[in-house]
XYZ file of C-alpha atoms in Angstrom:
780
model
C -25.631 -56.917 57.355
C -23.207 -58.788 55.624
C -21.703 -56.096 53.128
C -19.279 -53.832 54.540
C -21.431 -50.898 53.209
C -25.110 -50.091 53.178
C -26.771 -46.750 50.524
C -29.759 -45.857 52.365
C -31.753 -42.824 50.716
C -33.945 -40.406 52.278
C -37.067 -40.404 49.887
C -40.155 -40.973 50.816
C -41.221 -44.021 52.519
C -42.943 -46.951 50.295
C -44.460 -49.898 51.818
C -42.508 -53.155 52.119
C -43.715 -56.756 53.054
C -42.557 -58.055 56.412
C -40.653 -61.240 55.729
C -40.078 -63.970 58.630
C -36.661 -64.546 57.655
C -34.792 -61.430 58.290
C -31.831 -62.811 56.200
C -34.150 -63.246 53.359
C -35.455 -59.617 53.632
C -32.480 -58.119 53.931
C -30.922 -59.751 51.002
C -33.988 -58.328 49.130
C -33.942 -54.613 50.696
C -30.031 -54.559 49.336
C -31.372 -55.613 46.046
C -33.998 -52.958 46.075
C -32.047 -50.594 47.328
C -29.196 -50.974 44.981
C -31.374 -50.474 42.159
C -32.864 -47.492 43.549
C -29.360 -46.285 43.873
C -28.333 -46.619 40.400
C -31.412 -44.421 39.465
C -30.326 -41.697 41.740
C -27.885 -39.029 41.273
C -27.617 -38.163 44.956
C -26.476 -40.903 47.481
C -25.865 -40.963 51.007
C -22.510 -43.237 51.728
C -22.323 -44.861 55.038
C -19.230 -46.860 55.822
C -19.750 -49.496 57.987
C -16.929 -50.369 60.745
C -15.148 -53.804 60.288
C -13.651 -54.735 63.728
C -14.372 -53.318 66.750
C -15.753 -54.427 69.986
C -19.679 -55.075 70.076
C -20.609 -52.083 72.673
C -18.419 -49.626 70.427
C -19.494 -51.023 67.073
C -23.044 -50.678 67.891
C -22.324 -46.690 69.478
C -20.428 -46.353 65.987
C -23.148 -47.872 63.696
C -25.588 -45.643 65.395
C -23.366 -42.786 65.075
C -23.142 -43.687 61.319
C -27.077 -44.210 60.922
C -27.391 -41.197 62.840
C -25.388 -37.870 63.203
C -22.451 -36.311 64.537
C -23.365 -35.276 68.385
C -20.140 -32.849 68.321
C -21.448 -30.904 65.052
C -22.805 -27.468 65.537
C -26.152 -28.878 63.599
C -29.451 -29.809 65.294
C -29.086 -32.745 66.923
C -30.672 -35.500 64.976
C -32.881 -38.708 66.179
C -32.690 -42.586 65.073
C -36.463 -42.585 65.023
C -36.420 -39.727 62.450
C -34.187 -41.963 60.448
C -36.705 -45.088 60.675
C -39.669 -43.853 62.380
C -42.104 -46.641 61.597
C -42.205 -49.827 62.950
C -41.127 -51.613 59.801
C -37.761 -49.631 60.000
C -37.168 -50.695 63.833
C -37.093 -53.764 62.769
C -34.940 -53.230 59.511
C -32.693 -51.655 62.223
C -32.595 -54.548 64.989
C -31.948 -57.239 62.152
C -28.997 -55.372 60.779
C -27.587 -54.654 64.239
C -28.028 -58.288 65.206
C -26.493 -59.760 62.134
C -23.624 -57.212 62.661
C -23.203 -58.066 66.320
C -23.053 -61.871 64.990
C -20.709 -60.817 62.812
C -18.341 -59.386 65.202
C -18.371 -62.330 67.531
C -17.015 -64.392 64.633
C -14.296 -62.299 63.899
C -13.536 -62.128 67.695
C -13.577 -66.136 67.320
C -11.514 -66.113 64.333
C -8.936 -63.512 66.106
C -8.674 -65.655 69.013
C -8.077 -68.555 66.907
C -4.967 -67.115 64.954
C -3.464 -66.339 68.348
C -3.081 -69.509 69.172
C -1.751 -70.415 65.604
C -5.263 -72.363 64.441
C -6.541 -71.737 61.404
C -10.314 -71.635 61.709
C -11.456 -71.459 57.709
C -8.393 -71.453 55.966
C -7.018 -74.644 54.418
C -9.660 -77.181 56.491
C -10.686 -78.832 53.243
C -6.969 -80.157 53.332
C -8.261 -82.302 55.985
C -9.768 -84.625 53.166
C -6.859 -84.142 50.924
C -3.167 -85.080 50.917
C -2.491 -81.266 51.546
C -0.712 -80.866 48.410
C -1.524 -77.388 48.065
C 0.469 -76.332 51.376
C 3.214 -78.058 50.325
C 3.837 -76.120 46.973
C 3.260 -72.929 48.909
C 5.697 -73.868 51.512
C 8.381 -74.585 48.551
C 7.768 -70.957 47.127
C 8.687 -69.539 50.214
C 5.274 -69.112 51.724
C 4.245 -69.424 55.965
C 1.662 -69.543 57.427
C -0.632 -66.447 58.358
C 2.171 -64.428 56.143
C 1.850 -63.107 52.073
C 3.559 -64.682 48.934
C 7.049 -63.763 48.282
C 10.289 -63.715 49.682
C 9.969 -60.996 51.928
C 5.701 -61.796 52.015
C 4.811 -58.653 50.037
C 1.973 -60.540 48.128
C -1.370 -59.536 48.171
C -4.150 -61.289 49.842
C -7.021 -59.809 47.871
C -7.353 -60.034 44.209
C -6.889 -56.799 42.303
C -9.892 -54.477 42.107
C -11.884 -53.549 39.067
C -11.426 -50.122 37.895
C -14.382 -49.799 35.550
C -16.671 -47.161 36.473
C -20.025 -47.355 37.651
C -22.087 -46.135 34.611
C -25.304 -46.767 35.856
C -24.958 -44.850 39.519
C -23.278 -42.068 37.718
C -20.197 -42.367 39.651
C -16.717 -42.437 37.956
C -15.287 -43.823 41.513
C -14.075 -47.819 40.955
C -16.028 -50.263 42.700
C -14.710 -53.124 45.083
C -15.436 -56.286 43.854
C -14.283 -58.169 46.746
C -14.138 -58.229 50.471
C -10.791 -58.965 52.581
C -9.989 -62.188 53.913
C -9.690 -62.030 57.473
C -8.534 -65.136 58.090
C -5.035 -64.088 56.334
C -4.274 -61.232 58.691
C -1.481 -61.331 60.553
C -1.077 -60.888 64.441
C 0.415 -57.618 65.241
C 3.138 -57.967 67.812
C 2.079 -55.487 70.213
C -1.670 -56.090 69.539
C -3.105 -58.525 72.958
C -4.748 -61.453 71.539
C -8.575 -60.760 71.170
C -8.434 -57.106 69.915
C -9.740 -56.074 67.049
C -7.788 -53.133 64.763
C -9.545 -50.653 63.484
C -10.458 -50.164 59.732
C -8.762 -47.354 57.566
C -12.409 -45.960 57.336
C -12.729 -45.557 60.831
C -9.249 -43.648 61.007
C -9.906 -41.359 58.451
C -13.304 -40.621 59.972
C -11.602 -39.747 63.511
C -8.621 -37.962 61.758
C -11.284 -35.845 59.480
C -12.857 -35.266 62.805
C -10.019 -34.167 64.499
C -9.354 -31.906 61.467
C -12.563 -30.141 61.423
C -12.204 -28.964 64.895
C -8.877 -27.548 64.584
C -9.286 -25.460 61.009
C -12.526 -23.539 60.238
C -14.394 -23.888 56.694
C -13.410 -22.111 53.977
C -16.093 -20.206 52.012
C -15.534 -18.971 48.072
C -17.837 -15.785 47.767
C -19.425 -14.845 44.158
C -16.847 -12.070 43.610
C -13.763 -14.454 44.418
C -15.014 -16.950 42.258
C -15.560 -14.700 39.661
C -12.226 -12.547 39.996
C -10.398 -16.228 39.754
C -12.055 -17.348 36.488
C -11.187 -14.064 34.924
C -7.585 -14.439 36.082
C -7.597 -17.962 34.228
C -9.575 -16.251 31.417
C -6.733 -14.056 31.089
C -3.785 -16.535 30.987
C -3.183 -19.088 28.229
C -4.513 -22.048 29.446
C -3.912 -25.359 27.459
C -6.416 -27.842 27.751
C -6.357 -31.654 28.295
C -8.789 -34.001 27.178
C -8.811 -37.424 29.354
C -10.233 -40.243 27.260
C -9.298 -43.456 29.344
C -13.029 -43.818 30.694
C -16.346 -43.872 29.097
C -16.619 -40.535 29.105
C -14.417 -37.543 28.212
C -13.084 -35.503 30.591
C -11.354 -32.053 30.346
C -8.176 -30.982 32.451
C -6.571 -27.267 32.574
C -3.805 -28.865 34.676
C -1.718 -31.985 34.790
C -1.932 -32.195 38.578
C -5.662 -32.997 38.304
C -5.207 -35.748 36.016
C -4.730 -38.276 38.559
C -6.742 -36.591 41.167
C -9.619 -39.756 41.580
C -6.486 -42.430 41.921
C -4.490 -40.121 44.351
C -8.170 -40.064 46.330
C -8.139 -43.921 46.321
C -4.932 -44.136 47.511
C -5.265 -41.893 50.544
C -8.316 -44.113 51.542
C -10.719 -40.962 50.773
C -14.429 -42.733 52.008
C -17.354 -41.828 50.372
C -16.883 -41.212 46.862
C -20.041 -40.607 45.702
C -21.033 -38.159 48.359
C -17.475 -36.044 47.059
C -18.816 -36.510 43.364
C -22.053 -35.406 44.155
C -20.829 -32.442 46.034
C -18.048 -31.330 43.383
C -21.077 -31.934 40.612
C -23.284 -29.197 42.804
C -19.960 -26.787 43.047
C -19.540 -26.787 39.436
C -23.011 -26.278 38.849
C -23.190 -23.435 41.039
C -20.152 -21.971 39.783
C -21.823 -22.398 36.090
C -24.934 -20.593 36.979
C -22.879 -17.845 38.884
C -20.816 -17.413 35.616
C -23.886 -17.479 33.385
C -25.658 -14.637 35.782
C -22.571 -12.831 35.457
C -22.324 -12.762 31.756
C -25.852 -11.841 31.387
C -25.309 -9.412 33.720
C -22.158 -7.944 31.794
C -24.335 -8.340 28.522
C -27.234 -6.498 29.951
C -24.989 -3.457 31.248
C -23.677 -3.452 27.598
C -27.168 -3.428 25.845
C -27.775 -0.623 28.508
C -24.889 1.548 27.627
C -25.577 1.133 24.025
C -28.905 2.087 24.200
C -27.847 5.199 26.389
C -25.303 6.349 23.414
C -28.021 5.524 21.079
C -30.605 7.571 22.796
C -27.916 10.316 23.177
C -27.482 10.085 19.562
C -30.720 10.451 18.804
C -31.496 13.579 20.916
C -28.782 15.013 19.355
C -30.285 14.306 15.774
C -33.718 15.552 17.188
C -31.906 18.837 18.022
C -30.157 19.168 14.769
C -33.470 18.416 13.048
C -35.364 21.194 14.809
C -32.785 24.049 14.359
C -32.753 22.773 10.728
C -36.388 23.135 10.164
C -35.993 26.741 11.931
C -33.550 27.483 9.517
C -35.633 26.408 6.704
C -38.637 28.137 7.846
C -36.426 31.459 8.455
C -35.135 30.985 4.631
C -38.581 30.213 3.432
C -39.702 33.597 4.800
C -36.615 35.576 2.840
C -37.443 33.535 -0.512
C -41.170 34.610 0.171
C -40.366 38.261 0.554
C -37.602 38.027 -2.648
C -40.676 36.542 -4.768
C -42.940 39.782 -3.891
C -40.575 41.944 -4.930
C -39.498 40.562 -7.900
C -43.419 40.281 -8.620
C -44.296 43.705 -8.172
C -40.902 44.757 -9.885
C -39.197 46.484 -7.127
C -36.489 43.947 -6.591
C -32.733 45.201 -7.786
C -29.325 43.750 -7.789
C -27.982 45.337 -4.830
C -30.959 44.181 -2.569
C -31.051 40.818 -4.021
C -27.170 40.232 -3.619
C -27.786 41.998 -0.223
C -30.418 39.151 0.973
C -28.213 36.397 -0.757
C -25.081 37.654 1.006
C -26.916 37.845 4.450
C -28.539 33.715 4.101
C -24.752 32.778 3.075
C -23.486 34.489 6.358
C -26.037 33.111 8.956
C -26.953 29.619 6.999
C -23.726 28.569 5.203
C -24.543 24.887 5.290
C -28.130 25.290 4.226
C -26.771 27.712 1.692
C -24.909 25.031 -0.011
C -27.439 22.230 0.643
C -30.659 23.885 -0.468
C -28.860 25.465 -3.321
C -29.912 28.876 -2.649
C -27.210 29.941 -5.325
C -29.220 28.575 -8.235
C -32.170 30.723 -6.993
C -30.570 33.386 -6.383
C -29.147 33.023 -10.429
C -32.698 32.481 -11.106
C -33.969 35.654 -10.090
C -30.283 37.786 -10.882
C -30.360 37.045 -14.415
C -33.113 39.165 -15.819
C -31.651 42.097 -13.810
C -28.145 41.183 -15.452
C -29.503 41.158 -19.277
C -30.722 44.641 -18.466
C -27.382 45.887 -17.162
C -25.289 45.008 -19.771
C -27.991 45.210 -22.838
C -26.255 47.096 -25.595
C -22.514 46.498 -24.503
C -19.570 46.276 -26.575
C -17.057 44.414 -24.655
C -14.330 45.483 -27.289
C -14.768 49.290 -26.909
C -15.418 49.274 -23.218
C -13.873 46.070 -21.521
C -14.281 46.814 -17.678
C -18.063 47.848 -17.995
C -19.975 45.262 -15.174
C -16.580 44.155 -13.741
C -17.537 44.934 -10.301
C -20.777 43.903 -10.188
C -19.959 40.376 -11.600
C -17.128 40.164 -9.318
C -19.548 40.565 -6.136
C -21.904 38.164 -7.471
C -19.247 35.812 -8.506
C -18.447 34.871 -4.789
C -22.152 34.588 -3.788
C -22.885 32.180 -6.722
C -19.522 29.996 -6.796
C -18.554 30.361 -2.815
C -14.888 30.121 -1.826
C -14.909 26.461 -1.865
C -15.904 25.962 -5.647
C -12.523 25.684 -7.348
C -14.068 23.543 -10.494
C -15.320 26.271 -12.662
C -15.102 23.723 -15.707
C -18.280 22.913 -14.071
C -21.006 24.341 -16.579
C -23.749 23.392 -14.535
C -22.602 26.078 -12.074
C -24.528 29.442 -11.514
C -21.679 31.661 -12.177
C -21.150 29.785 -15.193
C -24.688 29.877 -16.869
C -24.891 33.635 -15.487
C -21.699 34.697 -17.402
C -22.519 32.403 -20.591
C -26.085 34.134 -20.893
C -24.508 37.612 -20.196
C -21.194 38.049 -20.882
C -20.361 35.703 -23.744
C -23.214 36.666 -26.263
C -21.954 40.285 -26.412
C -18.396 38.998 -26.754
C -19.480 36.604 -29.798
C -21.349 39.428 -31.457
C -18.344 41.764 -31.323
C -15.724 39.484 -32.250
C -17.274 38.498 -35.182
C -18.579 41.577 -36.561
C -15.774 44.170 -35.225
C -12.892 42.765 -34.657
C -10.023 41.986 -37.307
C -7.319 39.317 -36.266
C -4.477 41.843 -37.681
C -5.413 44.172 -34.882
C -5.543 42.016 -31.356
C -5.301 44.510 -28.966
C -9.015 45.098 -28.339
C -9.487 41.266 -27.890
C -6.298 41.069 -25.669
C -7.342 43.750 -23.934
C -11.086 42.515 -22.871
C -9.315 39.260 -21.796
C -6.855 40.696 -19.638
C -9.650 42.851 -18.135
C -11.940 39.679 -17.513
C -8.894 36.995 -16.767
C -10.198 36.312 -13.314
C -13.952 36.452 -13.836
C -14.117 34.268 -17.119
C -14.610 30.622 -16.376
C -12.329 28.722 -17.987
C -15.076 26.662 -20.075
C -16.387 30.615 -21.108
C -12.318 31.641 -21.703
C -12.003 27.966 -24.029
C -15.328 28.697 -25.814
C -14.281 32.151 -27.197
C -10.857 31.418 -27.897
C -11.961 28.283 -30.079
C -15.244 29.717 -31.605
C -14.067 33.487 -32.300
C -10.105 33.546 -31.855
C -9.239 30.769 -33.691
C -11.302 31.137 -36.976
C -10.284 34.610 -37.028
C -6.701 33.983 -36.892
C -6.952 30.917 -39.102
C -8.310 33.284 -42.107
C -6.111 36.138 -41.713
C -3.364 33.797 -42.322
C -4.456 31.971 -44.829
C -5.177 35.447 -47.140
C -1.612 36.448 -45.776
C 0.767 37.350 -48.830
C 4.486 38.224 -47.377
C 5.393 39.912 -50.914
C 2.766 42.696 -50.163
C 2.284 42.533 -46.585
C 3.702 45.536 -44.719
C 2.767 44.371 -41.231
C 4.962 41.438 -40.077
C 3.094 38.260 -39.683
C 4.340 37.822 -36.010
C 3.105 40.630 -34.561
C -0.578 39.554 -34.800
C 0.317 36.072 -34.262
C 2.549 35.820 -31.524
C 0.243 37.594 -29.094
C -1.698 34.633 -28.810
C 1.172 32.307 -28.021
C 0.412 32.056 -24.015
C -3.175 31.410 -24.354
C -3.356 29.419 -27.735
C -0.215 27.246 -27.768
C -0.321 24.005 -29.573
C -3.417 25.101 -30.920
C -1.774 27.212 -33.290
C 0.539 24.184 -34.710
C -1.674 24.242 -38.053
C -1.586 28.146 -38.805
C 2.757 27.186 -38.502
C 2.305 24.964 -41.231
C 0.529 27.534 -43.291
C 2.712 30.174 -42.448
C 5.969 27.547 -43.568
C 4.500 26.908 -46.859
C 3.847 30.514 -48.020
C 7.632 31.396 -46.624
C 9.046 28.785 -48.850
C 7.172 30.064 -51.912
C 8.743 33.438 -51.084
C 12.477 31.959 -50.240
C 12.747 29.949 -53.497
C 13.363 33.556 -55.275
C 14.883 35.533 -52.570
C 18.468 36.708 -52.753
C 20.739 37.174 -49.562
C 20.878 41.263 -50.514
C 17.163 41.727 -49.580
C 17.202 41.465 -45.283
C 12.990 41.511 -45.442
C 13.599 37.968 -45.512
C 15.838 37.957 -41.978
C 12.910 40.578 -40.819
C 10.382 37.882 -41.138
C 12.285 34.688 -40.545
C 14.011 35.534 -37.348
C 11.074 35.935 -34.956
C 9.880 32.420 -35.726
C 13.301 30.581 -34.912
C 12.101 29.904 -31.117
C 8.256 29.541 -32.232
C 8.989 26.387 -34.569
C 10.075 23.389 -33.615
C 13.937 22.715 -34.125
C 13.715 20.201 -37.005
C 11.093 22.302 -38.833
C 13.571 25.479 -38.312
C 16.908 23.592 -39.208
C 15.082 22.313 -42.254
C 14.032 25.344 -43.577
C 17.680 27.082 -43.275
C 19.133 23.829 -44.760
C 16.925 24.178 -47.665
C 16.372 27.664 -48.360
C 18.750 30.229 -46.654
C 22.166 28.177 -46.220
C 22.724 27.234 -50.014
C 22.328 30.889 -51.329
C 24.555 32.125 -48.261
C 27.231 29.884 -49.314
C 26.812 30.832 -53.153
C 27.531 34.532 -51.875
C 31.138 33.234 -50.951
C 31.869 30.863 -53.921
C 30.895 33.589 -56.399
C 33.511 35.698 -58.308
C 31.754 38.931 -56.489
C 33.115 37.872 -52.979
C 36.783 38.577 -53.232
C 39.390 38.803 -50.106
C 41.430 41.920 -51.070
C 43.646 43.638 -48.682
C 44.161 46.269 -50.873
C 40.872 47.519 -51.383
C 38.213 45.153 -49.497
C 34.497 45.406 -49.772
C 32.373 43.497 -47.138
C 28.562 43.996 -48.341
C 28.404 40.381 -49.145
C 30.248 39.114 -46.101
C 27.672 41.512 -43.997
C 25.078 39.460 -45.896
C 25.892 36.155 -44.717
C 27.020 37.317 -40.958
C 23.771 38.648 -40.512
C 21.922 35.058 -40.325
C 24.546 33.533 -37.880
C 22.171 34.237 -34.762
C 19.320 32.573 -36.346
C 21.213 29.383 -38.456
C 22.348 26.154 -36.535
C 25.826 26.648 -35.773
C 27.273 23.539 -37.600
C 25.450 24.728 -40.638
C 26.947 28.200 -40.187
C 30.388 26.390 -39.948
C 30.280 24.797 -43.567
C 29.598 27.991 -44.846
C 31.902 29.528 -43.362
C 34.669 26.905 -44.427
C 34.381 28.312 -47.968
C 35.338 31.763 -46.824
C 38.658 30.462 -44.860
C 39.470 28.792 -47.872
C 39.831 32.155 -49.705
C 41.102 33.912 -46.471
C 44.031 31.755 -46.045
C 45.115 31.622 -49.637
C 45.399 35.356 -49.481
C 47.078 35.528 -46.278
C 49.219 33.202 -48.057
C 50.186 34.939 -51.137
C 50.702 38.039 -49.131
C 53.111 36.771 -46.530
C 55.137 35.200 -49.230
C 55.744 38.807 -50.935
C 57.285 40.448 -47.754
C 54.527 42.468 -46.543
C 54.549 44.945 -43.554
C 53.454 42.863 -40.635
C 52.062 45.386 -39.013
C 49.644 45.741 -41.745
C 49.296 42.230 -41.804
C 48.507 42.063 -38.066
C 45.752 44.991 -38.003
C 44.273 43.105 -41.342
C 44.056 39.834 -39.475
C 42.425 41.377 -36.269
C 39.948 43.654 -38.406
C 38.755 40.083 -39.936
C 38.399 38.862 -36.510
C 36.230 41.686 -35.096
C 34.138 41.149 -38.060
C 33.053 37.539 -37.102
C 30.048 37.244 -34.456
C 30.564 35.833 -31.369
C 28.448 32.805 -31.875
C 30.930 31.515 -34.601
C 33.941 32.774 -32.560
C 32.896 30.052 -29.927
C 33.164 27.588 -32.256
C 36.381 25.458 -32.255
C 36.665 25.090 -35.666
C 36.397 28.884 -36.311
C 39.167 29.372 -33.683
C 41.661 26.723 -35.375
C 40.914 28.214 -38.988
C 42.225 31.491 -37.483
C 44.942 29.794 -35.694
C 45.986 28.749 -38.932
C 46.691 32.060 -40.381
C 48.696 33.100 -37.052
C 51.129 29.907 -37.746
C 51.708 31.422 -41.024
C 52.415 34.928 -39.695
C 54.666 33.698 -37.037
C 56.582 31.521 -39.768
C 56.868 34.968 -42.148
C 57.966 36.594 -39.082
C 60.998 34.549 -38.072
C 61.866 34.001 -41.669
C 61.064 30.294 -41.928
C 59.325 29.103 -45.064
C 55.786 29.624 -44.581
C 53.542 26.416 -45.502
C 50.859 26.910 -48.118
C 47.580 25.899 -46.831
C 47.084 23.092 -49.580
C 46.177 19.766 -49.539
C 49.907 18.527 -50.111
C 51.353 20.025 -47.034
C 47.908 18.981 -45.123
C 48.575 15.435 -46.018
C 52.168 15.216 -45.128
C 51.099 16.597 -41.632
C 48.795 14.157 -41.240
C 51.095 11.419 -42.445
C 53.555 12.434 -39.866
C 50.991 12.281 -36.842
C 49.460 8.848 -37.705
C 53.175 7.355 -38.255
C 53.306 7.480 -41.865
C 50.349 5.047 -42.181
C 49.268 3.639 -45.152
C 51.628 6.170 -47.259
C 50.716 4.466 -50.278
C 47.253 5.379 -50.504
C 48.078 9.149 -49.667
C 50.942 9.128 -52.780
C 47.756 8.015 -54.701
C 45.810 10.677 -53.255
C 48.923 13.250 -54.319
C 48.713 12.356 -57.713
C 45.126 12.444 -57.830
C 45.349 16.116 -56.573
C 48.277 17.149 -58.576
C 46.973 15.526 -61.574
C 43.512 16.995 -61.457
C 45.238 20.797 -60.048
C 43.165 20.706 -57.162
C 45.735 22.200 -54.731
C 43.123 24.821 -53.635
C 40.599 21.893 -53.196
C 39.069 21.530 -49.513
C 39.103 17.747 -47.766
C 35.432 17.562 -48.707
C 35.728 18.328 -52.409
C 38.680 15.604 -52.389
C 36.580 13.274 -50.889
C 33.542 13.746 -53.215
C 35.946 13.583 -56.395
C 37.377 10.328 -55.213
C 34.079 9.079 -54.412
C 32.774 10.121 -58.031
C 35.711 8.486 -59.796
C 34.777 5.052 -58.276
C 31.046 4.931 -58.880
C 30.078 5.702 -55.133
C 27.776 8.336 -54.049
C 29.061 11.105 -51.749
C 25.858 12.828 -50.033
C 24.685 14.478 -46.861
C 22.928 13.523 -44.440
C 20.612 16.033 -43.173
C 20.276 16.399 -39.135
C 22.731 13.983 -38.064
C 26.008 15.018 -36.467
C 28.554 13.633 -34.374
C 30.558 15.894 -31.989
C 29.696 18.985 -33.758
C 30.461 17.646 -37.122
C 27.748 16.793 -39.936
C 27.589 13.429 -41.166
C 28.136 12.477 -44.780
C 27.597 9.432 -46.444
C 30.489 7.368 -48.529
C 28.929 4.967 -50.114
C 27.612 2.765 -47.349
C 29.731 4.081 -45.094
C 29.076 7.000 -42.693
C 31.943 9.265 -42.153
C 32.659 12.937 -40.605
C 35.152 15.343 -42.048
C 37.461 17.410 -39.690
C 38.459 20.225 -41.943
C 40.899 21.934 -39.490
C 43.086 18.689 -38.816
C 42.431 17.205 -42.435
C 41.354 14.268 -40.778
C 38.665 11.689 -41.836
C 36.596 9.303 -39.543
C 34.255 6.545 -40.707
C 31.743 4.595 -38.242
C 32.761 1.094 -38.038
C 30.498 -1.561 -35.928
C 29.078 1.350 -33.565
C 32.569 3.332 -32.934
C 34.141 5.803 -35.035
C 37.989 5.343 -36.442
C 40.509 7.533 -38.172
C 40.566 6.267 -41.730
C 42.235 6.465 -45.111
C 40.632 7.108 -48.473
C 41.883 3.555 -49.577
C 40.384 2.370 -46.387
C 37.014 3.507 -47.059
C 36.657 1.811 -49.780
C 37.677 -1.097 -48.436
C 35.043 -0.478 -45.909
C 32.248 0.252 -48.737
C 33.066 -3.295 -50.218
C 33.118 -5.233 -47.176
C 29.603 -3.764 -46.640
C 28.518 -5.113 -49.903
C 30.007 -8.723 -49.221
C 27.887 -8.845 -45.841
C 24.592 -7.564 -47.443
C 25.220 -10.559 -50.364
């Protein structure tokens, strides 16, 4: 054989023609076998030994064609490999050519030993040997390699293109080594042939195989290792350097094939086939394991489904049994109802037993509605001719018992008008209440209806209670209020309206408006000496909203109370004091808002301080003055004494009393002294304005005028409007309008404050006029 490697396949024998020329036959046979090897996936690789003695080579060749006798497998015979006569001729021809080749190698080796080249450079005998001269200039010596250190290679660079047709990724050698360029080893005798790398590897592999036992991987070990790999985060590496894309999980395997080539690993096709079989086997094992896991999951799921179906079947069977028992009870109740022997007690007993034994089925089958349909005619008989306003406790125990059966503990939505219990009460109780309420009940006598509602409070559904209040109570109350006449009524209206406040609440707002309108028509002609107005109005202070109440007091009550203090009938006389008018006013102190009451008391204290000043100027008995002072203080209600302005007025009286007792000049509580005091406090600010005010006051003779009256007169003289702003307060002081300026008056300290850009500042009369003019200029 001329090639180093031969490929043989163990397939059914095919008839081959015999050729007379062995070389021609060998060449054609190699091409045919080469074509067959490209079409098969599994091939047998047999390495040829290049340099051995003829006898050894023949023995090694026999081993290569056959099998290793040292193996534990059964001995194989060469005849089994090529048993026919045709095959024997192929074998003899191959052995003869190998023998000739080895002899030629021996002759070449002998020629190298004598320093004579047999083939290399023979053509230079016919030339001028220019090639040898050029090589010698580059440092080449005969028998060595190129380069200074003779490191040049003899063989050309091998092609790394994979053999696609063979299905192998291993590179194929395209050239053979040049035996004539091999150098002689110093220790090797002339004529000896060194073994090839393949033969050395084969011997070493046999030695290692004897020393090392084969290791096997079971399916369980393989699955365990794959499971460990799956549990770890594996990064895939795609190798696209060849014609096919390869996937690696470790960089160490990236150049495994190149490393195998460097280590002179023979039979790459065989290793590829074995690796392919191993991978296929692993894939089959993994697929079988995956299918087994799926089957186990399916079996477990089917087992659970079976258990669920069995439990459902058992539950359905128990439910059907319960339904059959319930039907038997209902049939018995129906028979008793047909023959007329059914009573509320027996029906309640049957319903209670079913509710206890089958609570879920009782709700599911809505047995409460069935029980209600049987109980309704019996209830109508029991409550026939019942007057709830005269006998409100009739049937309470019976209805309470049926409430538990028809409504249940878990039914909290009593607004549901479709519930059996609500239907029962609407058909039995509500008609009787409607008849009695419309025909016999009077709104001015609320007790009968209130007594019934209190007795049935826990038994009446909210929808039924709302129906009673909206259709019976409210129309009756509205009608009664509409016919109410405060002049002629002897019973106060609050006695028969206020009891409905907890139940009706905001629904009475319309009635409140009617009441206020009727009161206003009466209060126009009212006099403070009539105490009935206080008895009628005072209970409504906490019922009406604060704005409505304040408006009512400010419009109809306070002006008439001020008129009492202003009139000449009311005099402060220490010698003979009449207190009737004073009591008329003080009776309203608990219901009138404090700021309105303080304005009213300001009129009183003006007269009171003037009388005290005159008395102290006449050298009085100070003990009598003190008793007189304390007496008035006790007459003032506590609600007013808690106010700071009232206390300041009393303190002014004490100051004058102390001045008189110490022999000092008593300061008259008039406007002149108040202005001088204010000027000293404000460091004589705008003194000219105060002088004008004093001149105006002295000219008008208004020494007894209050601060409010002075400002009002000042505004009138300048053509400005001075008015009260109802409902507006600041720090307990009423807000007034001085033209376009909002002001408050501190009567105690005789000061005026004006609102200037969202803040309040102390001002004079002239300054108030300037603020008003400035506001007019801004509007323009």
